[in-house]
PDB file of C-alpha atoms in Angstrom:
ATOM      1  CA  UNK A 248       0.000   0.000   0.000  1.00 80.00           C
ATOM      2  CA  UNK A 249       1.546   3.339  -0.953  1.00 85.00           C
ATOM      3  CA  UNK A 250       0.689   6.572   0.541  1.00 87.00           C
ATOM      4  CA  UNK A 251       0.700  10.272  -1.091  1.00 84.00           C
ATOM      5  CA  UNK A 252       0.734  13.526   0.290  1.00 85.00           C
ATOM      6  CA  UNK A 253      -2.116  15.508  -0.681  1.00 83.00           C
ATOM      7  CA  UNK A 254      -2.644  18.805   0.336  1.00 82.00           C
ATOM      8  CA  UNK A 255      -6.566  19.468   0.157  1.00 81.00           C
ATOM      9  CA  UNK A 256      -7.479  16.609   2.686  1.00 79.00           C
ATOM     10  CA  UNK A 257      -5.520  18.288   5.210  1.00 73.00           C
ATOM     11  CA  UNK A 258      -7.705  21.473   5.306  1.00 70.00           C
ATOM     12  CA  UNK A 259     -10.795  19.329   6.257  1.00 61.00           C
ATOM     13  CA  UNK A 260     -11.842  15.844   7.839  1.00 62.00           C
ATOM     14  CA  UNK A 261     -15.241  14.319   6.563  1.00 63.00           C
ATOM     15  CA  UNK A 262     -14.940  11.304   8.439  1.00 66.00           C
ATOM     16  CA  UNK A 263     -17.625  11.140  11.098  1.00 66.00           C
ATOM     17  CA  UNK A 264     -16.773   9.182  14.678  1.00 71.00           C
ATOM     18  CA  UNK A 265     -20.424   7.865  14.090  1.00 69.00           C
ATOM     19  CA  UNK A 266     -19.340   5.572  11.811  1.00 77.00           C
ATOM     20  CA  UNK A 267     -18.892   2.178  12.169  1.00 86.00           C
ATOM     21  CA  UNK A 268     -15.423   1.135  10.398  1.00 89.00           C
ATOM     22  CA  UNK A 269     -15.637  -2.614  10.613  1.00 89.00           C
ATOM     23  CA  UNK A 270     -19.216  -1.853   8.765  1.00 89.00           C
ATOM     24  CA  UNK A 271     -17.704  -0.109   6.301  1.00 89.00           C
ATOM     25  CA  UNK A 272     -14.510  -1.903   5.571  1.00 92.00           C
ATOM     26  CA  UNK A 273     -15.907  -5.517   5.792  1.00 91.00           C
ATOM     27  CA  UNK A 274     -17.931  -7.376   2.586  1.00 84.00           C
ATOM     28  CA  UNK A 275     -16.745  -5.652  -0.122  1.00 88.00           C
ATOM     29  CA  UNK A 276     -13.667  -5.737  -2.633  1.00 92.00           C
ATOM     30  CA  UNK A 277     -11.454  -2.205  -2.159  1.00 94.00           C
ATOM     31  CA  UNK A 278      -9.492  -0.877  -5.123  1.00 92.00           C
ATOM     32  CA  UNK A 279      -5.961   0.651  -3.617  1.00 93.00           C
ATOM     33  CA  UNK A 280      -5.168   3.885  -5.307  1.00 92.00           C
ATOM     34  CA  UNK A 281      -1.274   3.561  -6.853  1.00 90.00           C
ATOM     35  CA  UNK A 282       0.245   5.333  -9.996  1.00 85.00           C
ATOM     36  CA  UNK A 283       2.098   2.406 -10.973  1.00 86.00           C
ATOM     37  CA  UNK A 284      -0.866   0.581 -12.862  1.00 84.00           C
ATOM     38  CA  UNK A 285      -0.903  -1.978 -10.452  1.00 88.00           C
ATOM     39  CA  UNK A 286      -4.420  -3.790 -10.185  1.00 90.00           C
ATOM     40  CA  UNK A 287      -4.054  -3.488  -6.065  1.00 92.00           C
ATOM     41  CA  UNK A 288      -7.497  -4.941  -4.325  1.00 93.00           C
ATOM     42  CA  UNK A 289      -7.812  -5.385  -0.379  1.00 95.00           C
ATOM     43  CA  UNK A 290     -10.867  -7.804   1.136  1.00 95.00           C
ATOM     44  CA  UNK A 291     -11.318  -6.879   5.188  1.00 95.00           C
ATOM     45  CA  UNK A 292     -12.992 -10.058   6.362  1.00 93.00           C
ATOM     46  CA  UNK A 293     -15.483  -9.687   9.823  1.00 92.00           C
ATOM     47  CA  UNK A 294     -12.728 -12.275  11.617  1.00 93.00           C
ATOM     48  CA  UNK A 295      -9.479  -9.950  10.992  1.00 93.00           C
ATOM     49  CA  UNK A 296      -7.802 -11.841   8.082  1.00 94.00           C
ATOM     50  CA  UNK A 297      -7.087  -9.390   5.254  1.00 94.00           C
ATOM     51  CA  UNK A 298      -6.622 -10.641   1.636  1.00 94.00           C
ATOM     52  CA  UNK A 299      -4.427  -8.721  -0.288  1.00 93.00           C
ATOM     53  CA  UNK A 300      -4.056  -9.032  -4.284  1.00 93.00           C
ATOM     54  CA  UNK A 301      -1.443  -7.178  -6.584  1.00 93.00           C
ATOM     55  CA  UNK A 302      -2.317  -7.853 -10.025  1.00 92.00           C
ATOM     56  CA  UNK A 303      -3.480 -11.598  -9.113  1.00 91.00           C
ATOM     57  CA  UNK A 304      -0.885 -12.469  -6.449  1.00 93.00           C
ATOM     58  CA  UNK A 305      -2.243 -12.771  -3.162  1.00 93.00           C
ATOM     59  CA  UNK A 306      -0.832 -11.895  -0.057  1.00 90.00           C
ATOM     60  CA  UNK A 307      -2.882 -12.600   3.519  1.00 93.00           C
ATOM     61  CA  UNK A 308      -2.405 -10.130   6.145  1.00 94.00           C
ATOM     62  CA  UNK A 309      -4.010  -9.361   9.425  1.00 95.00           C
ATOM     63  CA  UNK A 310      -6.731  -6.000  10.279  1.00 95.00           C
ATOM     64  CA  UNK A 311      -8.086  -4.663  13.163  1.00 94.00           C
ATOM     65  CA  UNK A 312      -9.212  -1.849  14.441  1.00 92.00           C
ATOM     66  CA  UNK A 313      -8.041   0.323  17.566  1.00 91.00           C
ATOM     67  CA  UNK A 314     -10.869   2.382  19.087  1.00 86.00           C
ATOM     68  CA  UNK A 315      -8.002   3.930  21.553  1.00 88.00           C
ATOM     69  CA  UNK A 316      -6.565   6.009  19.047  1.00 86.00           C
ATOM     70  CA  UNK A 317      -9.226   5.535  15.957  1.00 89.00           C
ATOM     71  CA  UNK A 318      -6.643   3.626  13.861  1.00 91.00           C
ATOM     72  CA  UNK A 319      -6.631   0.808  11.435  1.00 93.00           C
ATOM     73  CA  UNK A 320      -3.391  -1.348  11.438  1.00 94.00           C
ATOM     74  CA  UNK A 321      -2.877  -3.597   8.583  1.00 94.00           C
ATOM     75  CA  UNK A 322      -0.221  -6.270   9.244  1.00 94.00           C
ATOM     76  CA  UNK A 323       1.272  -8.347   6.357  1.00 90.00           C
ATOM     77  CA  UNK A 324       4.257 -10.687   6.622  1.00 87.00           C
ATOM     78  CA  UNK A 325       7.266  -7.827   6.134  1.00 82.00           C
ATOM     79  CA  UNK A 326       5.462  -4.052   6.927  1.00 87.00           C
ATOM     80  CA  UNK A 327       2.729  -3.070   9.188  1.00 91.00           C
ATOM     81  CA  UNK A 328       0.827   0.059   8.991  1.00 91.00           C
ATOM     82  CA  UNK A 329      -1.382   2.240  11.249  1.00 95.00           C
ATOM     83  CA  UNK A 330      -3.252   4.342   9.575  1.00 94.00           C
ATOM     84  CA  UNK A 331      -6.489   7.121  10.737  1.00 92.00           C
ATOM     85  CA  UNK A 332      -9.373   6.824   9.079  1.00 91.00           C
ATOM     86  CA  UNK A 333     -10.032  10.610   7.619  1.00 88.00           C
ATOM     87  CA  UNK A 334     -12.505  10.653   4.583  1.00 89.00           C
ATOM     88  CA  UNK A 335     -15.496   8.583   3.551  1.00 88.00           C
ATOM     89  CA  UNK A 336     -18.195   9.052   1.435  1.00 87.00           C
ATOM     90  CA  UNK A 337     -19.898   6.393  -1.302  1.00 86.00           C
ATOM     91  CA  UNK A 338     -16.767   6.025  -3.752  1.00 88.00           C
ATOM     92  CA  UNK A 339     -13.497   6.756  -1.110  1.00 91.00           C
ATOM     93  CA  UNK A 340     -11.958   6.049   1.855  1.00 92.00           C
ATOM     94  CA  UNK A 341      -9.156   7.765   2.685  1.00 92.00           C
ATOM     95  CA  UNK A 342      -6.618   6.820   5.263  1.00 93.00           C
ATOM     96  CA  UNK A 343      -3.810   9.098   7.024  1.00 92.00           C
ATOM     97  CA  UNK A 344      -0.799   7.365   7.907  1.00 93.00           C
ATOM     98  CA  UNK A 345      -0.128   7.877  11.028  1.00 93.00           C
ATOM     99  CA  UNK A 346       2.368  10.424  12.377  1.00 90.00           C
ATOM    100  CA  UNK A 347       3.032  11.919   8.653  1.00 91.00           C
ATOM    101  CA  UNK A 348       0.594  14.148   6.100  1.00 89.00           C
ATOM    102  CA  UNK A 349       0.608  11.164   3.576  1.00 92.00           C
ATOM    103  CA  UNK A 350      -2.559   9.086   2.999  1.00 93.00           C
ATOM    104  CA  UNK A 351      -3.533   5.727   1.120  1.00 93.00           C
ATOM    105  CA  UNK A 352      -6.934   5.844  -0.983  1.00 94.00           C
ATOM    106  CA  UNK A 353      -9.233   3.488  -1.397  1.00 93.00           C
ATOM    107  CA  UNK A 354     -12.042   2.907  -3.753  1.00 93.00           C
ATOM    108  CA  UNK A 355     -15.112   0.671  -3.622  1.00 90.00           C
ATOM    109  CA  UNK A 356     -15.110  -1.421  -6.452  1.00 87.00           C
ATOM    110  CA  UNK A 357     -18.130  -1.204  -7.324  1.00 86.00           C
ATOM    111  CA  UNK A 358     -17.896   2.275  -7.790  1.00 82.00           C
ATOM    112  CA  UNK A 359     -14.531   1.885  -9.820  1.00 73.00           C
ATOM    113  CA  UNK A 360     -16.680   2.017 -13.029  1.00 75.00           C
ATOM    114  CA  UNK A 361     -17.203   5.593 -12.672  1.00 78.00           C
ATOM    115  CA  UNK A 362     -14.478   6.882 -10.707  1.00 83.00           C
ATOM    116  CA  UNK A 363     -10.971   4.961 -11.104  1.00 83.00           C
ATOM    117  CA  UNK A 364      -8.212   7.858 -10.784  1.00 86.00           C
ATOM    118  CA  UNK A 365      -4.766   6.919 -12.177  1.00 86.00           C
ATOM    119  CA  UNK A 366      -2.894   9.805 -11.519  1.00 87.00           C
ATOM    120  CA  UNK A 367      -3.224  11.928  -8.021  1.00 88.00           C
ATOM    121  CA  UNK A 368      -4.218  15.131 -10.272  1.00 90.00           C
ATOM    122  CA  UNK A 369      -8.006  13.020 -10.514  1.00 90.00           C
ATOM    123  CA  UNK A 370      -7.954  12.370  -7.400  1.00 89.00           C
ATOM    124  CA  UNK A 371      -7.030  15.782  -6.443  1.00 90.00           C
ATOM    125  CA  UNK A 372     -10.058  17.064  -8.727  1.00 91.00           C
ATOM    126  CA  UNK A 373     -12.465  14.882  -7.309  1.00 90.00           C
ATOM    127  CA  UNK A 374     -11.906  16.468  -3.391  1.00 89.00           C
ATOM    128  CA  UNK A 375     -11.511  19.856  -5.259  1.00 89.00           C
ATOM    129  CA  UNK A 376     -15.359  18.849  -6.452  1.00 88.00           C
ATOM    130  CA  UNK A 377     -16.504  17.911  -3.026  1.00 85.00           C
ATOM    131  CA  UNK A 378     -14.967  21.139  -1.915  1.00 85.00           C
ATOM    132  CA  UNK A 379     -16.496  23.120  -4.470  1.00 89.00           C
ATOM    133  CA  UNK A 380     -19.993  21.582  -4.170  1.00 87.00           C
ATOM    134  CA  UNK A 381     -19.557  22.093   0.112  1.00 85.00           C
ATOM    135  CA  UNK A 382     -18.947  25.662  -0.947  1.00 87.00           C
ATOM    136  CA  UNK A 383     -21.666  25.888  -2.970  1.00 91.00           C
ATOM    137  CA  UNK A 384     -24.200  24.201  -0.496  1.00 90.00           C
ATOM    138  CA  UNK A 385     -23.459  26.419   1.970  1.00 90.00           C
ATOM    139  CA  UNK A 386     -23.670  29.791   0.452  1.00 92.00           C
ATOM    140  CA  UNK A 387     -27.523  27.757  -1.257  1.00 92.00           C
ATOM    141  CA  UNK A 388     -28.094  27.385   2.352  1.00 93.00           C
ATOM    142  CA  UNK A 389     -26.921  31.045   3.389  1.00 93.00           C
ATOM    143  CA  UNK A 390     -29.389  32.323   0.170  1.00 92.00           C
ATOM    144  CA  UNK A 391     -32.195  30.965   1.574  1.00 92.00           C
ATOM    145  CA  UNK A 392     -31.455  31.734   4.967  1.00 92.00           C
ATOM    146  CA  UNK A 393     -31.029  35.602   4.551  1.00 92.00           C
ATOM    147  CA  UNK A 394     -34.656  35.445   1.736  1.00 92.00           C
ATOM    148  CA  UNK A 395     -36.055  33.619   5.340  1.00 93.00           C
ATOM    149  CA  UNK A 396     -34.921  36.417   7.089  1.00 93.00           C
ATOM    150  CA  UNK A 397     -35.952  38.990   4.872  1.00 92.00           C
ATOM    151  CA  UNK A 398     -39.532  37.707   4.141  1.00 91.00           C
ATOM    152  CA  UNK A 399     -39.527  37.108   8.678  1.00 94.00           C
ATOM    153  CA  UNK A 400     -39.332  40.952   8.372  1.00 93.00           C
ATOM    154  CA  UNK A 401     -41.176  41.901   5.727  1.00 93.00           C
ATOM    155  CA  UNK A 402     -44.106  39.886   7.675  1.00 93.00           C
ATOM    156  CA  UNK A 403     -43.268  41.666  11.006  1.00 92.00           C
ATOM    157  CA  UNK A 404     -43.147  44.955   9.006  1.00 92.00           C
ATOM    158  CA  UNK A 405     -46.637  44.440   7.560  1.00 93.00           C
ATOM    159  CA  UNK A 406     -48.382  43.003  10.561  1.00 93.00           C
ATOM    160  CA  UNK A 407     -46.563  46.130  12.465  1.00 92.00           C
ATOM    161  CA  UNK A 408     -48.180  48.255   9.748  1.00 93.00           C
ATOM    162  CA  UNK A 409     -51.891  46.507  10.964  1.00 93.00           C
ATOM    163  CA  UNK A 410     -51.603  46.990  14.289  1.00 93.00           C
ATOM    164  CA  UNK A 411     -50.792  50.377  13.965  1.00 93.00           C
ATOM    165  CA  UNK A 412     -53.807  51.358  11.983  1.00 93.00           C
ATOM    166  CA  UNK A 413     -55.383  49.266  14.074  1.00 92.00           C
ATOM    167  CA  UNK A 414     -54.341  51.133  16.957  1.00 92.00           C
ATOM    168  CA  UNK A 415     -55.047  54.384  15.116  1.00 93.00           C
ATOM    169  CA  UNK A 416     -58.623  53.231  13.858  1.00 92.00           C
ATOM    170  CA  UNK A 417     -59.162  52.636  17.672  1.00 92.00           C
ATOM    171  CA  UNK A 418     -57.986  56.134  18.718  1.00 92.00           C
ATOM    172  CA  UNK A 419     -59.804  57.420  16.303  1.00 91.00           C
ATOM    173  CA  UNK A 420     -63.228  55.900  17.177  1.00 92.00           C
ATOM    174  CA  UNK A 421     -62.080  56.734  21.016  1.00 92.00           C
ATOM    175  CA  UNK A 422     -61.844  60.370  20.102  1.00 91.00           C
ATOM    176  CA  UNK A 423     -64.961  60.518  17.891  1.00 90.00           C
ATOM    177  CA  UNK A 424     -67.029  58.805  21.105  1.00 90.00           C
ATOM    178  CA  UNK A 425     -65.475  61.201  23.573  1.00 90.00           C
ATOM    179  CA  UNK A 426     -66.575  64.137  21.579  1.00 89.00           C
ATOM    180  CA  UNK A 427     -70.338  62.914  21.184  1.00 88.00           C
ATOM    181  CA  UNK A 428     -70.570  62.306  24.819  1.00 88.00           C
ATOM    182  CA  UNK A 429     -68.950  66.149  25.379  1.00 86.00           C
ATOM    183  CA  UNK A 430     -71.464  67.283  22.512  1.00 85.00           C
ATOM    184  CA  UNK A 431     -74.221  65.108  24.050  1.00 84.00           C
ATOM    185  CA  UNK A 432     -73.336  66.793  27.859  1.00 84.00           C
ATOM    186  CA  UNK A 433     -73.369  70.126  26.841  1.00 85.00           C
ATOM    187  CA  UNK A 434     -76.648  70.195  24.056  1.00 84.00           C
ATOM    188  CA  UNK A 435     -78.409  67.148  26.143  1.00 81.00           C
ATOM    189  CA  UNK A 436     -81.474  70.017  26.926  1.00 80.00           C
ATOM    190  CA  UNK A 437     -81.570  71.805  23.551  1.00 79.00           C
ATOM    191  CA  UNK A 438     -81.498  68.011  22.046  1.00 74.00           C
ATOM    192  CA  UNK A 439     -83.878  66.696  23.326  1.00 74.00           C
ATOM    193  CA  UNK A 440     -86.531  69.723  22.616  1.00 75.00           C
ATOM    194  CA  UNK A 441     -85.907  69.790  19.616  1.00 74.00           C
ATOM    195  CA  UNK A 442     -86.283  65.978  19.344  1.00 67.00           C
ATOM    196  CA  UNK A 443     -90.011  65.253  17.893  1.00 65.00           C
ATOM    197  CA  UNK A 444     -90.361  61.791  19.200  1.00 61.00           C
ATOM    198  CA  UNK A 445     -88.834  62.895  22.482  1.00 54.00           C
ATOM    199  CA  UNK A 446     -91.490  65.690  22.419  1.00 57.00           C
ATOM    200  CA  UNK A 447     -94.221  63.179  21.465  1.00 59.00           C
ATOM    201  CA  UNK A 448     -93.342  60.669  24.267  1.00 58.00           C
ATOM    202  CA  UNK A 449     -93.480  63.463  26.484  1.00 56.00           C
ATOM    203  CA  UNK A 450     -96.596  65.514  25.251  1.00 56.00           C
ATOM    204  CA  UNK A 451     -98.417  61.594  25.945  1.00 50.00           C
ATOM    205  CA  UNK A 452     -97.142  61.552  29.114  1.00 52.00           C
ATOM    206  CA  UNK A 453     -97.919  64.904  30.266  1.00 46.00           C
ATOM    207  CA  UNK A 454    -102.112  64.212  29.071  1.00 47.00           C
ATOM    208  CA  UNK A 455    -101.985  61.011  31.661  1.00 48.00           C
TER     209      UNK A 455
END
């Protein structure tokens, strides 16, 4: 297994502590990113044994994983490596070796159809996309956040608006009442004289 240095995964880490690595490791056939052309393939069986091929030769190893530190160590005959788990998604998993910037990649075969990098420029555009498409999400997100925000206070604006003519209809109404009773205080007598079913009710009353 080789490892490369590449400089975009160290200004993020997408691997979640969630995750269950022996779930994600075990039943299925990895493709080992290499430049060399090498057809590299590791199988991570539930029991620890690790099957290693390199262009059809097979070498059996040893896995396991180390929740003390979150590492992976992969044991073959001559070289042993610890490595950090530190990007997953669908297509990659990439591993950090420990103690140094460099990190092995590798690829679910069954997503090798679409996506099988041979140089680490490809692989280096395809983080650059996830980066890109992060970005992207979040200023989407940001967009509809600050329309949120706007049409929040647009509606507190308006329903403002209401309760201020609301509040002015009331005043109004207030005032208009106020001055009826004043009018109705001071021209009670003179109203009422000059009221003819007053008068009537009255002149009745007045013949009993």
């Amino acid at each position: 297994m080789k490892t490369y240095l590449l400089d975009i995964l160290n200004r993020y880490n997408r691997f979640s502590e969630n995750l269950d690595v022996k779930t994600i490791l075990c039943n299925k056939s990895w493709s080992v990113f290499n430049d060399t052309g090498n057809k590299e393939l590791y199988i991570f069986q539930e029991n620890g044994n690790l099957i290693a091929s390199v262009n059809g030769n097979v070498h059996n190893g040893n896995w396991q994983y180390i929740s003390a530190n979150k590492s992976i160590i992969l044991s073959f005959k001559e070289q042993s490596y610890m490595l950090h788990p530190s990007f997953f998604d669908k297509t990659i998993f990439a591993l950090q070796q420990d103690g140094t910037n460099k990190y092995a990649f590798m690829i679910d075969e069954k997503q090798s159809q679409s996506f099988q990098p041979k140089s680490l420029t490809e692989l280096n555009s395809y983080f650059e996309n996830i980066e890109r498409k992060k970005i992207e999400e979040e200023q989407h997100r940001k967009r509809l956040q600050a329309e949120q925000e706007r049409a929040n206070e647009q509606r507190r604006i308006e329903e403002e608006h209401r309760e201020q003519i609301k509040r002015q209809e009331e005043r109004v109404q207030q005032y208009l009442n106020q001055k009826r009773l004043e009018y109705w205080e001071q021209n009670q007598n003179y109203i009422l004289q000059n009221d003819s079913s007053y008068k009537r009710k009255h002149s009745i009353n007045y013949k009993f």
